[in-house]
Amino acid sequence: MEHEVDTTLTVNGATVRRRIAARQHLVDFLREELGLTGSHIGCEHGVCGACTVRVDGEIVRGCLMFAAQADGCTVDTVEGLSDSRELEELQSAFVLTNALQCGFCTPGVLMAAQALLRDEANPSRERIREYLSGNYCRCTGYQAIVDAIDLVAKARAARAK
Ligand code: FES
Ligand code: FES
């Protein structure tokens, strides 16, 4: 029988207590146990960024972390940040610039973009590209994604003046 671990974590503001299979990855737990399917599973090797979630304020690869390792942690997913409207400005910009096609990469890209804009005021387009280099998009060619993030960065910088 697979080893299970009593785990308590906060997911999108709600306390979750579960016995979790020790080897279940965080993104699988969020999707399969909690129905939070906004975080996607692509490569499962930490390369593509589709599984990006926030743990204690920092973005992580949900496919590289065991769910049980999140014991005592605060986990935020794209659903939580959408509901709190933290992503609203970025989401609107993505629609405006057509920064998504199939949308598979989009939750991870939004999570990464929000982390960048939270930590760095008005990053250059080069910096946006560099920061997003761990988020693969097979559809857009990245130009429109960078346009969207740049739009939000400039708008926030203008408001901060
Ligand atoms: S599924 Fe986690 S980085 Fe690709
Ligand atoms: S929009 Fe399809 S992978 Fe990015």
PDB file of C-alpha atoms and ligand atoms in Angstrom:
ATOM      1  CA  MET A   1       0.000   0.000   0.000  1.00  0.00           C
ATOM      2  CA  GLU A   2       1.236   3.433  -0.884  1.00  0.00           C
ATOM      3  CA  HIS A   3       2.493   5.536   1.980  1.00  0.00           C
ATOM      4  CA  GLU A   4       0.177   8.446   2.817  1.00  0.00           C
ATOM      5  CA  VAL A   5       0.900  11.614   4.747  1.00  0.00           C
ATOM      6  CA  ASP A   6      -1.480  13.751   6.802  1.00  0.00           C
ATOM      7  CA  THR A   7      -1.248  17.141   5.167  1.00  0.00           C
ATOM      8  CA  THR A   8      -2.846  20.488   5.932  1.00  0.00           C
ATOM      9  CA  LEU A   9      -2.497  23.352   3.513  1.00  0.00           C
ATOM     10  CA  THR A  10      -4.356  26.464   2.484  1.00  0.00           C
ATOM     11  CA  VAL A  11      -5.521  26.458  -1.118  1.00  0.00           C
ATOM     12  CA  ASN A  12      -6.947  29.652  -2.546  1.00  0.00           C
ATOM     13  CA  GLY A  13      -7.790  30.820   0.962  1.00  0.00           C
ATOM     14  CA  ALA A  14      -9.464  27.626   2.177  1.00  0.00           C
ATOM     15  CA  THR A  15      -7.970  25.134   4.605  1.00  0.00           C
ATOM     16  CA  VAL A  16      -7.567  21.657   3.130  1.00  0.00           C
ATOM     17  CA  ARG A  17      -6.798  18.617   5.304  1.00  0.00           C
ATOM     18  CA  ARG A  18      -6.107  15.342   3.529  1.00  0.00           C
ATOM     19  CA  ARG A  19      -4.148  12.133   3.696  1.00  0.00           C
ATOM     20  CA  ILE A  20      -2.074  12.477   0.573  1.00  0.00           C
ATOM     21  CA  ALA A  21      -0.115   9.782  -1.229  1.00  0.00           C
ATOM     22  CA  ALA A  22       3.505  10.611  -0.481  1.00  0.00           C
ATOM     23  CA  ARG A  23       4.480  10.550  -4.132  1.00  0.00           C
ATOM     24  CA  GLN A  24       1.567  12.558  -5.509  1.00  0.00           C
ATOM     25  CA  HIS A  25       2.733  15.764  -7.128  1.00  0.00           C
ATOM     26  CA  LEU A  26       1.179  19.057  -6.154  1.00  0.00           C
ATOM     27  CA  VAL A  27      -0.334  19.732  -9.578  1.00  0.00           C
ATOM     28  CA  ASP A  28      -1.929  16.262  -9.651  1.00  0.00           C
ATOM     29  CA  PHE A  29      -3.347  16.792  -6.166  1.00  0.00           C
ATOM     30  CA  LEU A  30      -4.816  20.177  -7.121  1.00  0.00           C
ATOM     31  CA  ARG A  31      -6.356  18.813 -10.299  1.00  0.00           C
ATOM     32  CA  GLU A  32      -7.492  15.375  -9.224  1.00  0.00           C
ATOM     33  CA  GLU A  33      -8.363  15.840  -5.553  1.00  0.00           C
ATOM     34  CA  LEU A  34      -9.531  19.450  -5.541  1.00  0.00           C
ATOM     35  CA  GLY A  35     -10.820  19.806  -9.097  1.00  0.00           C
ATOM     36  CA  LEU A  36      -8.603  22.817  -9.749  1.00  0.00           C
ATOM     37  CA  THR A  37      -7.830  22.024 -13.363  1.00  0.00           C
ATOM     38  CA  GLY A  38      -6.582  25.477 -14.343  1.00  0.00           C
ATOM     39  CA  SER A  39      -3.010  24.397 -13.649  1.00  0.00           C
ATOM     40  CA  HIS A  40      -2.057  22.192 -16.568  1.00  0.00           C
ATOM     41  CA  ILE A  41       0.260  19.239 -16.936  1.00  0.00           C
ATOM     42  CA  GLY A  42       2.586  19.378 -19.901  1.00  0.00           C
ATOM     43  CA  CYS A  43       6.078  17.972 -19.674  1.00  0.00           C
ATOM     44  CA  GLU A  44       5.983  16.783 -16.030  1.00  0.00           C
ATOM     45  CA  HIS A  45       9.686  17.494 -15.889  1.00  0.00           C
ATOM     46  CA  GLY A  46       9.852  21.117 -14.805  1.00  0.00           C
ATOM     47  CA  VAL A  47      10.480  22.463 -18.282  1.00  0.00           C
ATOM     48  CA  CYS A  48       7.285  23.869 -19.800  1.00  0.00           C
ATOM     49  CA  GLY A  49       5.750  25.940 -16.973  1.00  0.00           C
ATOM     50  CA  ALA A  50       2.168  24.800 -17.640  1.00  0.00           C
ATOM     51  CA  CYS A  51       1.829  23.648 -14.024  1.00  0.00           C
ATOM     52  CA  THR A  52       2.948  26.928 -12.417  1.00  0.00           C
ATOM     53  CA  VAL A  53       1.307  27.668  -9.055  1.00  0.00           C
ATOM     54  CA  ARG A  54       2.207  29.909  -6.146  1.00  0.00           C
ATOM     55  CA  VAL A  55       3.423  28.431  -2.869  1.00  0.00           C
ATOM     56  CA  ASP A  56       3.926  30.842   0.027  1.00  0.00           C
ATOM     57  CA  GLY A  57       4.002  33.710  -2.438  1.00  0.00           C
ATOM     58  CA  GLU A  58       6.583  32.294  -4.838  1.00  0.00           C
ATOM     59  CA  ILE A  59       5.829  30.596  -8.140  1.00  0.00           C
ATOM     60  CA  VAL A  60       6.853  26.955  -8.364  1.00  0.00           C
ATOM     61  CA  ARG A  61       6.477  24.060 -10.775  1.00  0.00           C
ATOM     62  CA  GLY A  62       3.583  22.005  -9.479  1.00  0.00           C
ATOM     63  CA  CYS A  63       4.968  18.941 -11.250  1.00  0.00           C
ATOM     64  CA  LEU A  64       8.242  19.055  -9.346  1.00  0.00           C
ATOM     65  CA  MET A  65       6.866  19.377  -5.831  1.00  0.00           C
ATOM     66  CA  PHE A  66       5.104  16.630  -3.898  1.00  0.00           C
ATOM     67  CA  ALA A  67       1.748  17.708  -2.513  1.00  0.00           C
ATOM     68  CA  ALA A  68       2.768  16.524   0.941  1.00  0.00           C
ATOM     69  CA  GLN A  69       5.676  18.969   0.833  1.00  0.00           C
ATOM     70  CA  ALA A  70       3.085  21.758   0.851  1.00  0.00           C
ATOM     71  CA  ASP A  71       2.080  20.848   4.411  1.00  0.00           C
ATOM     72  CA  GLY A  72       1.611  24.132   6.284  1.00  0.00           C
ATOM     73  CA  CYS A  73       1.933  26.164   3.091  1.00  0.00           C
ATOM     74  CA  THR A  74      -0.345  28.590   1.314  1.00  0.00           C
ATOM     75  CA  VAL A  75      -1.005  27.545  -2.267  1.00  0.00           C
ATOM     76  CA  ASP A  76      -2.613  29.827  -4.835  1.00  0.00           C
ATOM     77  CA  THR A  77      -3.699  28.684  -8.270  1.00  0.00           C
ATOM     78  CA  VAL A  78      -4.864  30.533 -11.337  1.00  0.00           C
ATOM     79  CA  GLU A  79      -8.454  29.996 -10.155  1.00  0.00           C
ATOM     80  CA  GLY A  80      -7.738  31.746  -6.849  1.00  0.00           C
ATOM     81  CA  LEU A  81      -5.970  34.669  -8.457  1.00  0.00           C
ATOM     82  CA  SER A  82      -8.766  34.996 -11.003  1.00  0.00           C
ATOM     83  CA  ASP A  83     -11.430  35.010  -8.292  1.00  0.00           C
ATOM     84  CA  SER A  84      -9.529  37.624  -6.278  1.00  0.00           C
ATOM     85  CA  ARG A  85      -9.181  39.613  -9.523  1.00  0.00           C
ATOM     86  CA  GLU A  86      -5.441  39.814  -9.055  1.00  0.00           C
ATOM     87  CA  LEU A  87      -5.021  38.658 -12.655  1.00  0.00           C
ATOM     88  CA  GLU A  88      -7.759  40.816 -14.114  1.00  0.00           C
ATOM     89  CA  GLU A  89      -5.540  43.442 -15.716  1.00  0.00           C
ATOM     90  CA  LEU A  90      -3.300  40.812 -17.300  1.00  0.00           C
ATOM     91  CA  GLN A  91      -6.260  38.759 -18.471  1.00  0.00           C
ATOM     92  CA  SER A  92      -7.784  41.803 -20.178  1.00  0.00           C
ATOM     93  CA  ALA A  93      -4.462  42.616 -21.834  1.00  0.00           C
ATOM     94  CA  PHE A  94      -4.120  39.030 -23.075  1.00  0.00           C
ATOM     95  CA  VAL A  95      -7.535  39.288 -24.712  1.00  0.00           C
ATOM     96  CA  LEU A  96      -6.706  42.697 -26.172  1.00  0.00           C
ATOM     97  CA  THR A  97      -3.464  41.539 -27.791  1.00  0.00           C
ATOM     98  CA  ASN A  98      -4.665  38.032 -28.737  1.00  0.00           C
ATOM     99  CA  ALA A  99      -2.008  36.526 -26.490  1.00  0.00           C
ATOM    100  CA  LEU A 100      -3.614  33.116 -26.376  1.00  0.00           C
ATOM    101  CA  GLN A 101      -4.727  30.607 -28.926  1.00  0.00           C
ATOM    102  CA  CYS A 102      -5.263  27.108 -27.510  1.00  0.00           C
ATOM    103  CA  GLY A 103      -4.816  28.512 -24.005  1.00  0.00           C
ATOM    104  CA  PHE A 104      -2.885  25.537 -22.663  1.00  0.00           C
ATOM    105  CA  CYS A 105       0.083  27.609 -21.555  1.00  0.00           C
ATOM    106  CA  THR A 106      -1.961  30.611 -20.471  1.00  0.00           C
ATOM    107  CA  PRO A 107      -2.562  29.859 -16.762  1.00  0.00           C
ATOM    108  CA  GLY A 108       1.142  29.260 -16.200  1.00  0.00           C
ATOM    109  CA  VAL A 109       2.098  32.322 -18.213  1.00  0.00           C
ATOM    110  CA  LEU A 110      -0.335  34.496 -16.254  1.00  0.00           C
ATOM    111  CA  MET A 111       1.022  33.220 -12.943  1.00  0.00           C
ATOM    112  CA  ALA A 112       4.594  33.918 -14.042  1.00  0.00           C
ATOM    113  CA  ALA A 113       3.739  37.329 -15.488  1.00  0.00           C
ATOM    114  CA  GLN A 114       1.982  38.386 -12.318  1.00  0.00           C
ATOM    115  CA  ALA A 115       5.000  37.341 -10.243  1.00  0.00           C
ATOM    116  CA  LEU A 116       7.305  39.355 -12.501  1.00  0.00           C
ATOM    117  CA  LEU A 117       5.153  42.484 -12.370  1.00  0.00           C
ATOM    118  CA  ARG A 118       4.784  42.175  -8.614  1.00  0.00           C
ATOM    119  CA  ASP A 119       8.532  41.960  -8.077  1.00  0.00           C
ATOM    120  CA  GLU A 120       9.846  44.299 -10.757  1.00  0.00           C
ATOM    121  CA  ALA A 121       8.513  47.706 -11.679  1.00  0.00           C
ATOM    122  CA  ASN A 122       8.238  48.201 -15.437  1.00  0.00           C
ATOM    123  CA  PRO A 123      10.502  45.420 -16.773  1.00  0.00           C
ATOM    124  CA  SER A 124      11.845  45.803 -20.310  1.00  0.00           C
ATOM    125  CA  ARG A 125      10.536  43.606 -23.127  1.00  0.00           C
ATOM    126  CA  GLU A 126      13.848  41.727 -23.005  1.00  0.00           C
ATOM    127  CA  ARG A 127      13.396  41.113 -19.305  1.00  0.00           C
ATOM    128  CA  ILE A 128       9.814  39.897 -19.863  1.00  0.00           C
ATOM    129  CA  ARG A 129      11.064  37.464 -22.509  1.00  0.00           C
ATOM    130  CA  GLU A 130      13.842  36.268 -20.245  1.00  0.00           C
ATOM    131  CA  TYR A 131      11.514  35.797 -17.275  1.00  0.00           C
ATOM    132  CA  LEU A 132       9.040  33.828 -19.363  1.00  0.00           C
ATOM    133  CA  SER A 133      11.693  31.631 -20.932  1.00  0.00           C
ATOM    134  CA  GLY A 134      10.538  28.805 -18.674  1.00  0.00           C
ATOM    135  CA  ASN A 135       6.966  28.990 -19.948  1.00  0.00           C
ATOM    136  CA  TYR A 136       6.547  27.288 -23.297  1.00  0.00           C
ATOM    137  CA  CYS A 137       3.873  28.346 -25.755  1.00  0.00           C
ATOM    138  CA  ARG A 138       3.445  26.303 -28.907  1.00  0.00           C
ATOM    139  CA  CYS A 139       0.928  28.620 -30.556  1.00  0.00           C
ATOM    140  CA  THR A 140       1.574  32.325 -30.305  1.00  0.00           C
ATOM    141  CA  GLY A 141       5.234  32.878 -31.066  1.00  0.00           C
ATOM    142  CA  TYR A 142       5.396  34.842 -27.782  1.00  0.00           C
ATOM    143  CA  GLN A 143       5.170  38.290 -29.395  1.00  0.00           C
ATOM    144  CA  ALA A 144       1.580  38.907 -28.319  1.00  0.00           C
ATOM    145  CA  ILE A 145       2.273  37.532 -24.837  1.00  0.00           C
ATOM    146  CA  VAL A 146       5.134  39.979 -24.388  1.00  0.00           C
ATOM    147  CA  ASP A 147       2.918  42.758 -25.816  1.00  0.00           C
ATOM    148  CA  ALA A 148       0.239  42.014 -23.214  1.00  0.00           C
ATOM    149  CA  ILE A 149       2.605  41.961 -20.265  1.00  0.00           C
ATOM    150  CA  ASP A 150       4.402  45.068 -21.517  1.00  0.00           C
ATOM    151  CA  LEU A 151       1.053  46.846 -21.792  1.00  0.00           C
ATOM    152  CA  VAL A 152       0.231  46.099 -18.161  1.00  0.00           C
ATOM    153  CA  ALA A 153       3.735  46.970 -16.981  1.00  0.00           C
ATOM    154  CA  LYS A 154       3.554  50.375 -18.688  1.00  0.00           C
ATOM    155  CA  ALA A 155       0.048  51.056 -17.400  1.00  0.00           C
ATOM    156  CA  ARG A 156       1.101  50.268 -13.847  1.00  0.00           C
ATOM    157  CA  ALA A 157       4.250  52.384 -14.186  1.00  0.00           C
ATOM    158  CA  ALA A 158       2.147  55.299 -15.477  1.00  0.00           C
ATOM    159  CA  ARG A 159      -0.254  54.997 -12.539  1.00  0.00           C
ATOM    160  CA  ALA A 160       2.639  54.870 -10.069  1.00  0.00           C
ATOM    161  CA  LYS A 161       3.953  58.282 -11.227  1.00  0.00           C
TER     162      LYS A 161
HETATM  163  S1  FES B   1       4.279  20.185 -16.426  1.00  0.00           S
HETATM  164 FE1  FES B   1       5.454  21.125 -14.900  1.00  0.00          FE
HETATM  165  S2  FES B   1       6.948  22.271 -15.966  1.00  0.00           S
HETATM  166 FE2  FES B   1       5.899  21.155 -17.513  1.00  0.00          FE
HETATM  167  S1  FES B   2      -1.648  29.477 -26.551  1.00  0.00           S
HETATM  168 FE1  FES B   2      -1.379  27.371 -27.111  1.00  0.00          FE
HETATM  169  S2  FES B   2       0.407  26.796 -26.017  1.00  0.00           S
HETATM  170 FE2  FES B   2       0.261  28.901 -25.671  1.00  0.00          FE
END
